[in-house]
């Protein structure tokens, strides 16, 4: 009976996740305009990932800007915390690798550690993940050096304001939502 109930609960959770993913995909593709699309991605993505806050930063005119934050209708780009987030995004995107932070910074290079701590001081976030976003690669350009030269066009920021829960689950759901954009 226990195994049957556990399996049923697991299947119900999976069904709910699939329903949230379906809603996420529908909202993300509802508009062709950038800002409504970004706000749909962060708001619906927050529900899919089950995290406190999701933001998206994009690169415009050589600078990084946080353009959408879940739960907000508009973004005040001049605020100190969003400027700090933009500096952190710039550092992570220069490294071209995702950053996952849940309190242990022993392995972080100083180029990322300093902007990370500056942002954490402003935002009071306990756990954060930054995932650089790249434009789809050309099918013809299978060259690995061309792949290495690609520059990030955006960055997904996921934040846990309370204590981090299951870090692996949040990482996999973040990646899952990126696949469906």
GROMACS .gro file of C-alpha atoms in nm:
model
  181
    1UNK     CA    1   0.000   0.000   0.000
    2UNK     CA    2   0.282   0.242   0.087
    3UNK     CA    3   0.461   0.183  -0.244
    4UNK     CA    4   0.136   0.219  -0.434
    5UNK     CA    5   0.058   0.552  -0.264
    6UNK     CA    6   0.414   0.674  -0.312
    7UNK     CA    7   0.401   0.589  -0.683
    8UNK     CA    8   0.062   0.762  -0.716
    9UNK     CA    9   0.195   1.076  -0.544
   10UNK     CA   10   0.499   1.075  -0.775
   11UNK     CA   11   0.277   1.046  -1.083
   12UNK     CA   12   0.053   1.330  -0.961
   13UNK     CA   13   0.357   1.554  -0.908
   14UNK     CA   14   0.481   1.468  -1.256
   15UNK     CA   15   0.140   1.550  -1.405
   16UNK     CA   16   0.136   1.886  -1.225
   17UNK     CA   17   0.485   1.963  -1.354
   18UNK     CA   18   0.380   1.879  -1.709
   19UNK     CA   19   0.075   2.105  -1.677
   20UNK     CA   20   0.296   2.391  -1.551
   21UNK     CA   21   0.540   2.329  -1.838
   22UNK     CA   22   0.256   2.338  -2.089
   23UNK     CA   23   0.132   2.668  -1.943
   24UNK     CA   24   0.491   2.801  -1.945
   25UNK     CA   25   0.542   2.718  -2.313
   26UNK     CA   26   0.206   2.871  -2.407
   27UNK     CA   27   0.279   3.196  -2.222
   28UNK     CA   28   0.637   3.220  -2.349
   29UNK     CA   29   0.517   3.197  -2.710
   30UNK     CA   30   0.209   3.417  -2.676
   31UNK     CA   31   0.376   3.740  -2.792
   32UNK     CA   32   0.647   3.831  -3.040
   33UNK     CA   33   0.741   4.145  -2.846
   34UNK     CA   34   1.047   4.106  -2.627
   35UNK     CA   35   0.934   4.258  -2.296
   36UNK     CA   36   0.600   4.072  -2.265
   37UNK     CA   37   0.779   3.751  -2.361
   38UNK     CA   38   1.050   3.804  -2.099
   39UNK     CA   39   0.794   3.877  -1.827
   40UNK     CA   40   0.595   3.566  -1.925
   41UNK     CA   41   0.911   3.354  -1.910
   42UNK     CA   42   1.012   3.475  -1.562
   43UNK     CA   43   0.662   3.459  -1.412
   44UNK     CA   44   0.567   3.119  -1.551
   45UNK     CA   45   0.924   2.990  -1.508
   46UNK     CA   46   0.907   3.071  -1.138
   47UNK     CA   47   0.611   2.833  -1.101
   48UNK     CA   48   0.781   2.559  -1.305
   49UNK     CA   49   1.108   2.575  -1.115
   50UNK     CA   50   0.930   2.633  -0.781
   51UNK     CA   51   1.173   2.905  -0.674
   52UNK     CA   52   1.135   3.243  -0.506
   53UNK     CA   53   1.248   3.471  -0.790
   54UNK     CA   54   1.342   3.437  -1.157
   55UNK     CA   55   1.498   3.716  -1.363
   56UNK     CA   56   1.633   3.753  -1.713
   57UNK     CA   57   1.918   3.978  -1.816
   58UNK     CA   58   1.998   4.051  -2.178
   59UNK     CA   59   2.292   4.213  -2.348
   60UNK     CA   60   2.207   4.540  -2.521
   61UNK     CA   61   2.461   4.774  -2.674
   62UNK     CA   62   2.748   4.590  -2.504
   63UNK     CA   63   2.596   4.618  -2.154
   64UNK     CA   64   2.397   4.372  -1.943
   65UNK     CA   65   2.050   4.478  -1.824
   66UNK     CA   66   1.803   4.292  -1.607
   67UNK     CA   67   1.489   4.326  -1.817
   68UNK     CA   68   1.234   4.113  -1.630
   69UNK     CA   69   1.188   4.000  -1.270
   70UNK     CA   70   0.915   3.760  -1.161
   71UNK     CA   71   0.635   3.922  -0.964
   72UNK     CA   72   0.704   4.272  -1.098
   73UNK     CA   73   0.514   4.453  -1.372
   74UNK     CA   74   0.802   4.686  -1.450
   75UNK     CA   75   1.173   4.692  -1.372
   76UNK     CA   76   1.357   4.997  -1.240
   77UNK     CA   77   1.692   4.940  -1.410
   78UNK     CA   78   1.862   5.214  -1.206
   79UNK     CA   79   1.804   5.036  -0.873
   80UNK     CA   80   2.118   4.931  -0.686
   81UNK     CA   81   2.026   4.563  -0.667
   82UNK     CA   82   1.958   4.536  -1.042
   83UNK     CA   83   2.285   4.712  -1.119
   84UNK     CA   84   2.457   4.464  -0.888
   85UNK     CA   85   2.279   4.177  -1.065
   86UNK     CA   86   2.397   4.313  -1.401
   87UNK     CA   87   2.759   4.321  -1.278
   88UNK     CA   88   2.727   3.962  -1.156
   89UNK     CA   89   2.571   3.855  -1.487
   90UNK     CA   90   2.859   4.019  -1.676
   91UNK     CA   91   3.115   3.828  -1.468
   92UNK     CA   92   2.937   3.494  -1.507
   93UNK     CA   93   2.881   3.541  -1.881
   94UNK     CA   94   3.250   3.622  -1.931
   95UNK     CA   95   3.323   3.282  -1.779
   96UNK     CA   96   3.058   3.128  -2.012
   97UNK     CA   97   2.966   2.869  -1.747
   98UNK     CA   98   2.662   2.847  -1.518
   99UNK     CA   99   2.709   2.955  -1.157
  100UNK     CA  100   2.532   2.776  -0.873
  101UNK     CA  101   2.579   2.923  -0.526
  102UNK     CA  102   2.422   2.791  -0.207
  103UNK     CA  103   2.661   2.932   0.051
  104UNK     CA  104   2.997   2.775  -0.037
  105UNK     CA  105   3.227   3.011  -0.223
  106UNK     CA  106   3.556   2.825  -0.173
  107UNK     CA  107   3.578   2.725  -0.539
  108UNK     CA  108   3.483   3.061  -0.689
  109UNK     CA  109   3.739   3.278  -0.868
  110UNK     CA  110   3.770   3.634  -0.735
  111UNK     CA  111   3.633   3.773  -1.065
  112UNK     CA  112   3.299   3.613  -0.975
  113UNK     CA  113   3.323   3.608  -0.595
  114UNK     CA  114   3.339   3.987  -0.554
  115UNK     CA  115   3.033   4.074  -0.769
  116UNK     CA  116   2.849   3.776  -0.617
  117UNK     CA  117   2.898   3.898  -0.261
  118UNK     CA  118   2.816   4.255  -0.360
  119UNK     CA  119   2.485   4.133  -0.505
  120UNK     CA  120   2.409   3.904  -0.211
  121UNK     CA  121   2.457   4.196   0.027
  122UNK     CA  122   2.195   4.393  -0.164
  123UNK     CA  123   1.943   4.117  -0.233
  124UNK     CA  124   1.967   3.898   0.082
  125UNK     CA  125   1.948   3.591  -0.141
  126UNK     CA  126   2.051   3.260   0.018
  127UNK     CA  127   2.095   3.063  -0.303
  128UNK     CA  128   2.138   3.174  -0.663
  129UNK     CA  129   2.191   3.021  -1.004
  130UNK     CA  130   2.296   3.207  -1.317
  131UNK     CA  131   2.271   3.033  -1.651
  132UNK     CA  132   2.420   3.206  -1.958
  133UNK     CA  133   2.190   3.181  -2.260
  134UNK     CA  134   2.330   3.139  -2.610
  135UNK     CA  135   2.167   3.182  -2.949
  136UNK     CA  136   2.107   2.853  -3.129
  137UNK     CA  137   2.414   2.743  -3.319
  138UNK     CA  138   2.421   2.698  -3.694
  139UNK     CA  139   2.377   2.341  -3.807
  140UNK     CA  140   2.654   2.392  -4.061
  141UNK     CA  141   2.905   2.535  -3.815
  142UNK     CA  142   2.988   2.215  -3.627
  143UNK     CA  143   3.332   2.357  -3.563
  144UNK     CA  144   3.420   2.346  -3.191
  145UNK     CA  145   3.620   2.670  -3.215
  146UNK     CA  146   3.310   2.847  -3.355
  147UNK     CA  147   3.114   2.711  -3.059
  148UNK     CA  148   3.373   2.852  -2.817
  149UNK     CA  149   3.351   3.199  -2.977
  150UNK     CA  150   2.976   3.227  -2.930
  151UNK     CA  151   2.884   3.502  -2.689
  152UNK     CA  152   2.594   3.478  -2.443
  153UNK     CA  153   2.290   3.683  -2.545
  154UNK     CA  154   2.113   3.654  -2.213
  155UNK     CA  155   2.127   3.511  -1.865
  156UNK     CA  156   1.862   3.338  -1.656
  157UNK     CA  157   1.885   3.415  -1.283
  158UNK     CA  158   1.709   3.190  -1.031
  159UNK     CA  159   1.710   3.287  -0.665
  160UNK     CA  160   1.608   3.128  -0.338
  161UNK     CA  161   1.548   3.395  -0.077
  162UNK     CA  162   1.476   3.150   0.202
  163UNK     CA  163   1.720   2.871   0.279
  164UNK     CA  164   1.801   2.659  -0.030
  165UNK     CA  165   1.609   2.336  -0.052
  166UNK     CA  166   1.697   2.058  -0.295
  167UNK     CA  167   1.970   2.217  -0.507
  168UNK     CA  168   1.976   1.933  -0.763
  169UNK     CA  169   1.599   1.958  -0.818
  170UNK     CA  170   1.617   2.334  -0.880
  171UNK     CA  171   1.905   2.290  -1.125
  172UNK     CA  172   1.726   2.023  -1.323
  173UNK     CA  173   1.399   2.218  -1.335
  174UNK     CA  174   1.588   2.531  -1.444
  175UNK     CA  175   1.745   2.336  -1.727
  176UNK     CA  176   1.412   2.175  -1.813
  177UNK     CA  177   1.239   2.511  -1.848
  178UNK     CA  178   1.522   2.637  -2.074
  179UNK     CA  179   1.472   2.342  -2.306
  180UNK     CA  180   1.108   2.440  -2.358
  181UNK     CA  181   1.164   2.808  -2.440
   0.00000   0.00000   0.00000
